[in-house]
Structures are given as C-alpha cells and as structure tokens.
PDB file of C-alpha atoms and ligand atoms in Angstrom:
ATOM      1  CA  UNK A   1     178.074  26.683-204.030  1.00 82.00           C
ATOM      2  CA  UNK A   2     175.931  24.873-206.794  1.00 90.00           C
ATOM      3  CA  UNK A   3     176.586  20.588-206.518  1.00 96.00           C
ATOM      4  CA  UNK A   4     177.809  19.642-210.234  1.00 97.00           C
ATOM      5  CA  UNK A   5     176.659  15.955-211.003  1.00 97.00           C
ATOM      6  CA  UNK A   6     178.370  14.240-213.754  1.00 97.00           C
ATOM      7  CA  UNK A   7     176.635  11.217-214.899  1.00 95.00           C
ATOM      8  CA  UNK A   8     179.047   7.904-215.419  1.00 88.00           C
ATOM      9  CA  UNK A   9     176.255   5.352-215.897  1.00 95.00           C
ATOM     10  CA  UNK A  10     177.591   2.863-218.794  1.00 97.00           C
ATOM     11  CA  UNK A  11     174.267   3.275-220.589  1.00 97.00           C
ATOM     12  CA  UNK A  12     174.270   6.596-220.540  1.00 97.00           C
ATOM     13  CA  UNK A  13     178.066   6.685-221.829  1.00 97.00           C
ATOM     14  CA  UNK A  14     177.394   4.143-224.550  1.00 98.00           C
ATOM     15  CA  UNK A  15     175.090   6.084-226.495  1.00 98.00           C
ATOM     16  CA  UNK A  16     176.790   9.857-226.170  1.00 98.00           C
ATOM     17  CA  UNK A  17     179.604   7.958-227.809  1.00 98.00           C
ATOM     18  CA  UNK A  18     177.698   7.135-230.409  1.00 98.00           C
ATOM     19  CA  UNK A  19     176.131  10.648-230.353  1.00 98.00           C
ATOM     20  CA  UNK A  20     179.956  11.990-230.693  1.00 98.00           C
ATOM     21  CA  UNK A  21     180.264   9.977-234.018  1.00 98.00           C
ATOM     22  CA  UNK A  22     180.288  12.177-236.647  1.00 98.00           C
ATOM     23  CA  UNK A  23     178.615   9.351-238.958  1.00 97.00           C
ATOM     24  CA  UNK A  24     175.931   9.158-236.730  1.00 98.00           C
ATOM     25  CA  UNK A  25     172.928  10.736-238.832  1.00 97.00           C
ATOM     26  CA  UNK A  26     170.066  12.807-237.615  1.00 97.00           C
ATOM     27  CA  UNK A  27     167.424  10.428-236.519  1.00 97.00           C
ATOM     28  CA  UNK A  28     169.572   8.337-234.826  1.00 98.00           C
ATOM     29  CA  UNK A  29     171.045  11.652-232.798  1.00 98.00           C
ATOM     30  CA  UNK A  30     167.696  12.966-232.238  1.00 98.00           C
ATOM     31  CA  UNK A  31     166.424   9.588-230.799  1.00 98.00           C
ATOM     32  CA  UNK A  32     170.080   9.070-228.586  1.00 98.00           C
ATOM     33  CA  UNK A  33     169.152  12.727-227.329  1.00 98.00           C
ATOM     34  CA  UNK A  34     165.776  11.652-226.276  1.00 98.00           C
ATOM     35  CA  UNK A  35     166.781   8.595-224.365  1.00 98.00           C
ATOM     36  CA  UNK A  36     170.151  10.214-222.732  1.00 98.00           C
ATOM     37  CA  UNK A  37     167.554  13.219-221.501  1.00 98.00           C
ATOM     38  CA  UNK A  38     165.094  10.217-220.128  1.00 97.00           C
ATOM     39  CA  UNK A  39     167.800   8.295-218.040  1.00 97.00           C
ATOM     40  CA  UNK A  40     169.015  11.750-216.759  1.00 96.00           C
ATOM     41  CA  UNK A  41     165.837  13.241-215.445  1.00 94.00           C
ATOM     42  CA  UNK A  42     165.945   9.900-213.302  1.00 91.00           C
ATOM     43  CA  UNK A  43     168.674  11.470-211.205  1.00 93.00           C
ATOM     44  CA  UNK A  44     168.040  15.424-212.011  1.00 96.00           C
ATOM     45  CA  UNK A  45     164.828  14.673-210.257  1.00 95.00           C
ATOM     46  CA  UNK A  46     166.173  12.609-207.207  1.00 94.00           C
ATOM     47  CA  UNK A  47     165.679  15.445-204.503  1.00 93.00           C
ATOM     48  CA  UNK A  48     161.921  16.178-204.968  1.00 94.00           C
ATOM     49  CA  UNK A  49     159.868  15.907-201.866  1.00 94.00           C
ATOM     50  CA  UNK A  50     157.504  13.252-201.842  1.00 96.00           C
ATOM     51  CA  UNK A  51     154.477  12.776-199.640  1.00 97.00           C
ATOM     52  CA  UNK A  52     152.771   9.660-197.538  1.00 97.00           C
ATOM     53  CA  UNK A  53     148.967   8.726-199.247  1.00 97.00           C
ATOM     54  CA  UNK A  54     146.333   6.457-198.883  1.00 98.00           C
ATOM     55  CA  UNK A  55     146.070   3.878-201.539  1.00 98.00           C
ATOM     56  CA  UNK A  56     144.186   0.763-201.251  1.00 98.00           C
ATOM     57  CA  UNK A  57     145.891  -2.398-202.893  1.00 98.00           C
ATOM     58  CA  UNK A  58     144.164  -5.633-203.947  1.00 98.00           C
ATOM     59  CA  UNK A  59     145.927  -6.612-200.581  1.00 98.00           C
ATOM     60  CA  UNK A  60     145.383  -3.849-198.300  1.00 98.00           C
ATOM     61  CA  UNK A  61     145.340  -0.599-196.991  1.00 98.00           C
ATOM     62  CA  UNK A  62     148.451   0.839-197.357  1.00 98.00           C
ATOM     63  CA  UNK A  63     150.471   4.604-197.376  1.00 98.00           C
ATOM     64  CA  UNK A  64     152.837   5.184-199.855  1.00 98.00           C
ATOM     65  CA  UNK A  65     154.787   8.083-201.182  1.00 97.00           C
ATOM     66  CA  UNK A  66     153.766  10.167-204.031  1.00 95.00           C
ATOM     67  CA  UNK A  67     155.435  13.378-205.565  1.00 93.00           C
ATOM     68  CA  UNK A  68     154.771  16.569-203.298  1.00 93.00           C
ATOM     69  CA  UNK A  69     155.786  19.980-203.560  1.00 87.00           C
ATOM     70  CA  UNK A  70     156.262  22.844-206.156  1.00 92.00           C
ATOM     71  CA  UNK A  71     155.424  20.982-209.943  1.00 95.00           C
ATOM     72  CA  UNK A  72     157.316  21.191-212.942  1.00 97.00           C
ATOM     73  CA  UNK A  73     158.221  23.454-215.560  1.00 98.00           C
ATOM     74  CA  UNK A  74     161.130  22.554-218.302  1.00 98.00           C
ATOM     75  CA  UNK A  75     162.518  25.140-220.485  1.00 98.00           C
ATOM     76  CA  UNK A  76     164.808  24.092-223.388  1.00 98.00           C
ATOM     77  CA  UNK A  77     166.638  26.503-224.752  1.00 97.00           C
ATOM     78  CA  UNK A  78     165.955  26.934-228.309  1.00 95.00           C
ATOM     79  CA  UNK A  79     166.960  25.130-230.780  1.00 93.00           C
ATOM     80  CA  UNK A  80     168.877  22.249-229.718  1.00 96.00           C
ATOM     81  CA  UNK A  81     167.267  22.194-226.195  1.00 98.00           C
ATOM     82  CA  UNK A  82     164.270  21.084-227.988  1.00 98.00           C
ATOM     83  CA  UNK A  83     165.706  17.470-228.812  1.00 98.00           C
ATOM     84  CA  UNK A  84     165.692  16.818-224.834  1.00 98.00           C
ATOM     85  CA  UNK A  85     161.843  17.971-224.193  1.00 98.00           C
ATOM     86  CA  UNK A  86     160.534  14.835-225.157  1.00 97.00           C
ATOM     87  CA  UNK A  87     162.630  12.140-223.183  1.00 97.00           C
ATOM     88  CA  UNK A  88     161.756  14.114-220.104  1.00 97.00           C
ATOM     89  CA  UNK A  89     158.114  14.471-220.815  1.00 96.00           C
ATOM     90  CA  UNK A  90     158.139  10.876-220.720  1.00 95.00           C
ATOM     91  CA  UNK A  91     158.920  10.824-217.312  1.00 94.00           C
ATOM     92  CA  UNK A  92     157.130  13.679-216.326  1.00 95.00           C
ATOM     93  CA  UNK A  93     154.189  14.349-218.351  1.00 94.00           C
ATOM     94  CA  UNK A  94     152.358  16.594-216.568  1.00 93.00           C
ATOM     95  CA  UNK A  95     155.514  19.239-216.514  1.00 96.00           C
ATOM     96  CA  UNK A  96     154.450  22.592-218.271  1.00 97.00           C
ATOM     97  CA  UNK A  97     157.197  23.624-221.207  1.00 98.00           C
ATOM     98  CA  UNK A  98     158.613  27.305-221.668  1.00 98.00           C
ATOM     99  CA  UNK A  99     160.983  28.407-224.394  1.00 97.00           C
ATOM    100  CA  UNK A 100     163.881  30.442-224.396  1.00 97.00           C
ATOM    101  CA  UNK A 101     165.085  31.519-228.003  1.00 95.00           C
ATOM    102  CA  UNK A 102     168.945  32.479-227.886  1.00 88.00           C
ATOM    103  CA  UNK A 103     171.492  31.746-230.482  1.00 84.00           C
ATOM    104  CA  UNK A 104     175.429  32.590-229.908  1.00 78.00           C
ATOM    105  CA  UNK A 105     176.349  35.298-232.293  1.00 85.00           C
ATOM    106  CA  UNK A 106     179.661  33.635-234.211  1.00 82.00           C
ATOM    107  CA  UNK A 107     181.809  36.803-233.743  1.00 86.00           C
ATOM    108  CA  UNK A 108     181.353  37.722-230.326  1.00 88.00           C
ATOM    109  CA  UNK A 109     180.396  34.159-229.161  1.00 82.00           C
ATOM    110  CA  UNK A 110     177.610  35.934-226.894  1.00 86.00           C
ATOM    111  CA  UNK A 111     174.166  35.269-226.597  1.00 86.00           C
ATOM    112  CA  UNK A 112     171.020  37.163-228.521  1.00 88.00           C
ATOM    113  CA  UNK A 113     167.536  36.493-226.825  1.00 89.00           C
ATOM    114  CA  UNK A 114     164.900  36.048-229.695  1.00 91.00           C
ATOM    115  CA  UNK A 115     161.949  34.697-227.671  1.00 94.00           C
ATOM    116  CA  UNK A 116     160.970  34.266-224.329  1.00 94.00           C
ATOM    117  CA  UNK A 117     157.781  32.234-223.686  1.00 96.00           C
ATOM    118  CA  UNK A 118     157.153  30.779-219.919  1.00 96.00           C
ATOM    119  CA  UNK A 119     154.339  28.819-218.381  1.00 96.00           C
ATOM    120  CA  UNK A 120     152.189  31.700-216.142  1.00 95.00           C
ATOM    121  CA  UNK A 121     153.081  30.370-212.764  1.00 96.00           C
ATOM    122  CA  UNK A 122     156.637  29.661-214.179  1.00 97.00           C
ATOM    123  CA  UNK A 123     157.584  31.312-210.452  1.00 96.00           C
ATOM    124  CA  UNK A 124     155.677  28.369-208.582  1.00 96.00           C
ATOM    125  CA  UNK A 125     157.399  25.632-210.421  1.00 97.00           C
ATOM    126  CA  UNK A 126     160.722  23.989-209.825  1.00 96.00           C
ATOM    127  CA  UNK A 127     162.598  24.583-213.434  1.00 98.00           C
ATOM    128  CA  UNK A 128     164.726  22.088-215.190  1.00 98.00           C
ATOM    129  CA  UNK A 129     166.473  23.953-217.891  1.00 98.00           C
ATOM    130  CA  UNK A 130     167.857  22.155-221.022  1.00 98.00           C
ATOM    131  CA  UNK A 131     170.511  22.849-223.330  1.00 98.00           C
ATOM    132  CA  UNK A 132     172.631  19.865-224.882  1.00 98.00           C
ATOM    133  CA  UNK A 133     175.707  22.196-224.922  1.00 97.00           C
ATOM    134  CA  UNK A 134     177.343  24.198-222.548  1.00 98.00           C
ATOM    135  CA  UNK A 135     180.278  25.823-223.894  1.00 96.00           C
ATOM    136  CA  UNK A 136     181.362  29.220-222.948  1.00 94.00           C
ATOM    137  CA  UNK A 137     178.146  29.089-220.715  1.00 95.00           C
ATOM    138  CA  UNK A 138     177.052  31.985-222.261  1.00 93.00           C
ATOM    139  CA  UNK A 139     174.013  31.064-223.313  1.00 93.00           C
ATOM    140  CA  UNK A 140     172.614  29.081-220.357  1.00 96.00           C
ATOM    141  CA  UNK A 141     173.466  31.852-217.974  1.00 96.00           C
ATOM    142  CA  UNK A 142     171.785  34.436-219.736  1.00 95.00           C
ATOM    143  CA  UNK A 143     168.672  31.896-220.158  1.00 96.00           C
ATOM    144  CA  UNK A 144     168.735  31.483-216.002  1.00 97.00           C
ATOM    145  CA  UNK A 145     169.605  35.781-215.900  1.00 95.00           C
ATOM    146  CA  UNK A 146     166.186  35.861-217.796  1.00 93.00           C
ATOM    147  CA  UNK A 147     164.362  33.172-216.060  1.00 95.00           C
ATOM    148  CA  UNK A 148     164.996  34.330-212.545  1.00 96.00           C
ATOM    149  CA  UNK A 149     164.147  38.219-214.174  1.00 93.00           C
ATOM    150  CA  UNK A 150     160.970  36.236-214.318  1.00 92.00           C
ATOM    151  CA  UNK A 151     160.714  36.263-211.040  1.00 94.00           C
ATOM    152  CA  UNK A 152     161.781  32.448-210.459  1.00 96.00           C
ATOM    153  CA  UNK A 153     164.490  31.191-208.025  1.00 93.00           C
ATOM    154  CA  UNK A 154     163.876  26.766-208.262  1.00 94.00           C
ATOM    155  CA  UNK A 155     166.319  26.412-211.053  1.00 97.00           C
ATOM    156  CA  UNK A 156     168.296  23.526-212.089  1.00 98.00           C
ATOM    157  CA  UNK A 157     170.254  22.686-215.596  1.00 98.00           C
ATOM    158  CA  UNK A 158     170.810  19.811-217.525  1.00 98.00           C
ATOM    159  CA  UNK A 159     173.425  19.572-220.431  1.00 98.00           C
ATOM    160  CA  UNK A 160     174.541  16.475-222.341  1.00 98.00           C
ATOM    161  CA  UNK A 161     178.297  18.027-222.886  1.00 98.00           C
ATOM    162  CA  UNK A 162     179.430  20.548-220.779  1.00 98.00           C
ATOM    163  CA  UNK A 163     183.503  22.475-221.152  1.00 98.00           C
ATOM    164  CA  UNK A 164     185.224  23.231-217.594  1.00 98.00           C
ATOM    165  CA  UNK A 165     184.329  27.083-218.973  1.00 97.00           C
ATOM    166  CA  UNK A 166     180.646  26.721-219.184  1.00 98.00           C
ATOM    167  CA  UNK A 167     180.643  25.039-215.469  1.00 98.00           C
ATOM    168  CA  UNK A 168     182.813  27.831-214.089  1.00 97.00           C
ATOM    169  CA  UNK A 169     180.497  30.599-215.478  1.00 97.00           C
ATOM    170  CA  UNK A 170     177.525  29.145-214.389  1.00 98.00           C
ATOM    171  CA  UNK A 171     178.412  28.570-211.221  1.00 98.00           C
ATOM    172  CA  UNK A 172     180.025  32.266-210.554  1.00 97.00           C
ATOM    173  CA  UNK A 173     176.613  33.487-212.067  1.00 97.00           C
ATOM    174  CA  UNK A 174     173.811  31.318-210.160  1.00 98.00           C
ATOM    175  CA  UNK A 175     175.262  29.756-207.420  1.00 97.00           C
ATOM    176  CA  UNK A 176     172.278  28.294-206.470  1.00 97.00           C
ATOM    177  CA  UNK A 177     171.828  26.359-209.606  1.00 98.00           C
ATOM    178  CA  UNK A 178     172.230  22.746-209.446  1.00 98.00           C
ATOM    179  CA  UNK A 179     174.104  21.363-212.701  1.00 98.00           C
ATOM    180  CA  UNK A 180     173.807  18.103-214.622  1.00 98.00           C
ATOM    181  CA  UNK A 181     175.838  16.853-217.316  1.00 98.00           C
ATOM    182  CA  UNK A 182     176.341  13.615-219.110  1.00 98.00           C
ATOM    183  CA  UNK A 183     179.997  14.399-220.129  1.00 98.00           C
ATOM    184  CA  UNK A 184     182.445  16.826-218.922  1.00 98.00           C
ATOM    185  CA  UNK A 185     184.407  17.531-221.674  1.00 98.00           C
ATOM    186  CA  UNK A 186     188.506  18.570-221.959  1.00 98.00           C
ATOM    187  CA  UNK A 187     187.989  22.698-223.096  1.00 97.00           C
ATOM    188  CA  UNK A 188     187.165  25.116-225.832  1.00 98.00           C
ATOM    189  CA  UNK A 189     188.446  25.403-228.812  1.00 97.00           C
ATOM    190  CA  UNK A 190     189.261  29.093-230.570  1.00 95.00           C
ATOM    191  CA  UNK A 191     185.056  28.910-232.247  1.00 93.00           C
ATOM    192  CA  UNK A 192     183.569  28.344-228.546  1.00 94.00           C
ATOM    193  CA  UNK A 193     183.284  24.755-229.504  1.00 97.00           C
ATOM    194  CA  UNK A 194     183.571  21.827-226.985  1.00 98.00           C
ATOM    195  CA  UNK A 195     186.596  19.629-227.505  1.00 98.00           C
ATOM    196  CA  UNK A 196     185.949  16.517-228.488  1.00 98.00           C
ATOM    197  CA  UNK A 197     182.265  17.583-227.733  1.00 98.00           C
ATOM    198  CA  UNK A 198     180.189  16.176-231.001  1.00 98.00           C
ATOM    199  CA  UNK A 199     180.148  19.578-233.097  1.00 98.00           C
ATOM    200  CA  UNK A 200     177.345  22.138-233.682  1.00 97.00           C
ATOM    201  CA  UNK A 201     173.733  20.116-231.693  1.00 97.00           C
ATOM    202  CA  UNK A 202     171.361  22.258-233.339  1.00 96.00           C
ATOM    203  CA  UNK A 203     172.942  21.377-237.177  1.00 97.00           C
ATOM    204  CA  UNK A 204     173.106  17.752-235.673  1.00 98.00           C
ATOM    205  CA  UNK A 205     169.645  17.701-234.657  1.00 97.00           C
ATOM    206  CA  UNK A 206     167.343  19.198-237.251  1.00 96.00           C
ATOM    207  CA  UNK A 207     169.714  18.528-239.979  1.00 95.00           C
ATOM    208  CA  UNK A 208     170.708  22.069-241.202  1.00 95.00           C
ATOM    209  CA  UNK A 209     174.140  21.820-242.183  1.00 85.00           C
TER     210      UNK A 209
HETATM  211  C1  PRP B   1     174.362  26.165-229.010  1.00 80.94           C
HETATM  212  C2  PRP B   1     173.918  25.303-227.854  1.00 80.94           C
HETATM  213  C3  PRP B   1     173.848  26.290-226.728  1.00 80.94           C
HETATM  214  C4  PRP B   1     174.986  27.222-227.033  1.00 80.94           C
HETATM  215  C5  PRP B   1     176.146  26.870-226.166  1.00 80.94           C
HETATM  216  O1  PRP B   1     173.287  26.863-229.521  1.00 80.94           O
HETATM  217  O2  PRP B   1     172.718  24.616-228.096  1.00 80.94           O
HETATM  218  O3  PRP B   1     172.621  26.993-226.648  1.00 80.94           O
HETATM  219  O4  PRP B   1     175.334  27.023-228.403  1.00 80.94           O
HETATM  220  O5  PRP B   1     177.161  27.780-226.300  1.00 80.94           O
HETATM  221  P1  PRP B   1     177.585  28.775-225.127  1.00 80.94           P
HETATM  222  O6  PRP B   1     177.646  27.953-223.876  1.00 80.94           O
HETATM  223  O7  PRP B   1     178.943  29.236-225.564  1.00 80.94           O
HETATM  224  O8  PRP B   1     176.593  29.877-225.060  1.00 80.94           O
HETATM  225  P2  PRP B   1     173.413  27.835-230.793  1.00 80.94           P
HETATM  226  O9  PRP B   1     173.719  29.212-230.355  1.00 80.94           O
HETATM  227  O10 PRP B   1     174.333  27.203-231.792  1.00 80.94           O
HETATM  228  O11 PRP B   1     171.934  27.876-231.316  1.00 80.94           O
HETATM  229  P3  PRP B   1     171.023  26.686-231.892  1.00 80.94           P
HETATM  230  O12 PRP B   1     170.627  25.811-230.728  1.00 80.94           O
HETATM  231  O13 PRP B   1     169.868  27.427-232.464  1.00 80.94           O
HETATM  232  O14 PRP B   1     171.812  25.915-232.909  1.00 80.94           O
HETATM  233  N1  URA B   2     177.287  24.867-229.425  1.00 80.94           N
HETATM  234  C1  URA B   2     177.279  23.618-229.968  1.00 80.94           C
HETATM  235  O1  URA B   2     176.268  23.200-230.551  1.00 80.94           O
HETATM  236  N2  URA B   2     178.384  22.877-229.866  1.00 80.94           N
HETATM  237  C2  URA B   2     179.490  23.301-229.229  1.00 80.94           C
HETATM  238  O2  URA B   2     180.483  22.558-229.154  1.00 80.94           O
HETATM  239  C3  URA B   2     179.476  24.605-228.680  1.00 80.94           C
HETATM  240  C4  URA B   2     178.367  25.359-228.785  1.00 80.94           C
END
C-alpha cells in the first residue's frame, strides 16, 4: 500500500492558515502556494538515490554525493496545479513540466480531460504530480489513470489540502503512488468541497471569481 505523508512542520502550517483565510487576496495566495510547494518538495524528494563523485575542494580531494537515478518530470494539473510549478522549480530546475488539463464537471463532480501535454521521455522520469486540492480524488486519479496510459509507472502526488475521500480513492486506484499533503482535512461537503479546506484554488489563484 501507498505511504501517505502529512506534513506538520510549523512553517509550513503557518502559512496554509493564512492561505485558508478567506481575506487573504490573490498575490499573497499565489506567493503562500509557491513557498508551501518549495518546503514540500524538500521531503517529497527525500528518497531519490544519490551517487558518490569526485569533487576537488579548495582543501582536498574529496567524494561526495550527488543526485543519481531516473530525472524529473512535474505535472500540475491544470489550473490550480500551476500555482505549485514554480516553488518546485526552484528546487529542481532542471525538472521537465507536463500538463494535464481536467476540470470537475459541477453536476456530476467527475473529471473532463481537456489537454494532455507530457515531456517525451515522460516514461524515464520519476513524476511528481501537483494538484493543491484533493477532494473526491477524482481528478488526480484520472490524471495518474492517464499518466501511467502514458506508459509511466514512477509516480508520486503532492496536494496542499487533501479530504479522507480523495486519500481513500487514490490509494484503491494506484497503490503504488506515494502521497503528500500539507493538511488533511475533516471531509466533503454536499459540492465536493473540502471542509474547512480554503474554497475553490483555481478562483483563489488567478482571481476569477
Ligand atoms: C479543483 C482542484 C482539483 C479538483 C479536485 O480543480 O484543483 O483539480 O478540483 O477535486 P476532485 O478531487 O474532487 O477531483 P477544478 O476542477 O475546480 O479546476 P480548476 O483547477 O481549473 O479550477
Ligand atoms: N476543488 C477546490 O478547488 N476546492 C475544493 O475544496 C474542492 C475541489
């Protein structure tokens, strides 16, 4: 079964409360997201391999470990998966970036795919997918259903909020996907939104409602 890591780092706490706010404008959201997403990928990211190399200090010869393995890809889930690119790109700037376009239809709560876009050797990277919301986990499975259609199988997923609902369906869908959240969050409520959650990311984010 997939590990589920919840992240209780004060820092990291602090500024999703302030994320939750409903006061809290846009800018100030968008650059929260982009920090939470950088102090995340810290520990999403713990597990790679590294390998021993040469370097040559002003001291000495030395080895010393540097990354190893499969590289990078990150996928955010479009829209609101967009606001976490950055913050991880910091980190990790060589990562290549595929998007998956999927919006929840209000009615039926599940997710349309709109556009799928993936780096070529998508299949020889490990995969962080993003999505600041996991609610009915709709939308995130289907994005790792499509993904792994893809013919990739290195996938992890990092949310900001996640509902017990969106963990469970995950994790019955792609056991072998690692989950990371900042917050997990009391339930649903009857719209598919997270309680308390902070309301609708992609209106929070790009300012549309
Ligand atoms: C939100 C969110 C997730 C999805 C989560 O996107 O960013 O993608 O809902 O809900 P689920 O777990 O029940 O599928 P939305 O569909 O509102 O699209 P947007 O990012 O374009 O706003
Ligand atoms: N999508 C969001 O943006 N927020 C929620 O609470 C649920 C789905």
């Amino acid at each position: 079964m997939s590990k589920v890591v919840v992240f209780d780092h004060p820092l990291i706490q602090h500024k999703l409360s302030i994320m939750r706010d409903k006061n809290t404008g846009c800018k100030e959201f968008r650059e929260l997201l982009e920090e939470i997403s950088m102090l995340m990928v810290y520990e999403v990211t713990r597990d790679l391999p590294v390998e021993k190399v040469d370097v040559e200090t002003p001291i000495c010869r030395t080895k010393t470990n540097m990354l190893a393995g499969k590289p990078i890809g990150i996928i955010p889930i479009l829209r609101a998966g967009l606001g976490m690119v950055d913050g991880i790109m910091n980190l990790i700037p060589n990562a290549k970036v595929g998007h998956i376009g999927l919006y929840r239809d209000p009615e039926t709560l599940n997710p349309v795919e709109y556009y799928c876009k993936l780096p070529e050797d998508a299949e020889h990277r490990e995969l962080i997918v993003l999505d600041p919301m996991l609610a009915t986990g709709g939308s995130a499975s289907a994005a790792i259903t499509f993904i792994k259609q893809r013919g990739c199988s290195n996938i992890r997923l990092v949310n900001l909020i996640a509902a017990p609902e969106g963990i469970e369906r995950v994790r019955a869908e792609h056991p072998d996907v690692d989950i990371y959240v900042a917050a997990l969050d009391e339930k649903l409520n009857e719209h598919g939104y997270i309680v308390p959650g902070l309301g609708d990311a992609g209106d929070r984010l790009f300012g549309t409602k």
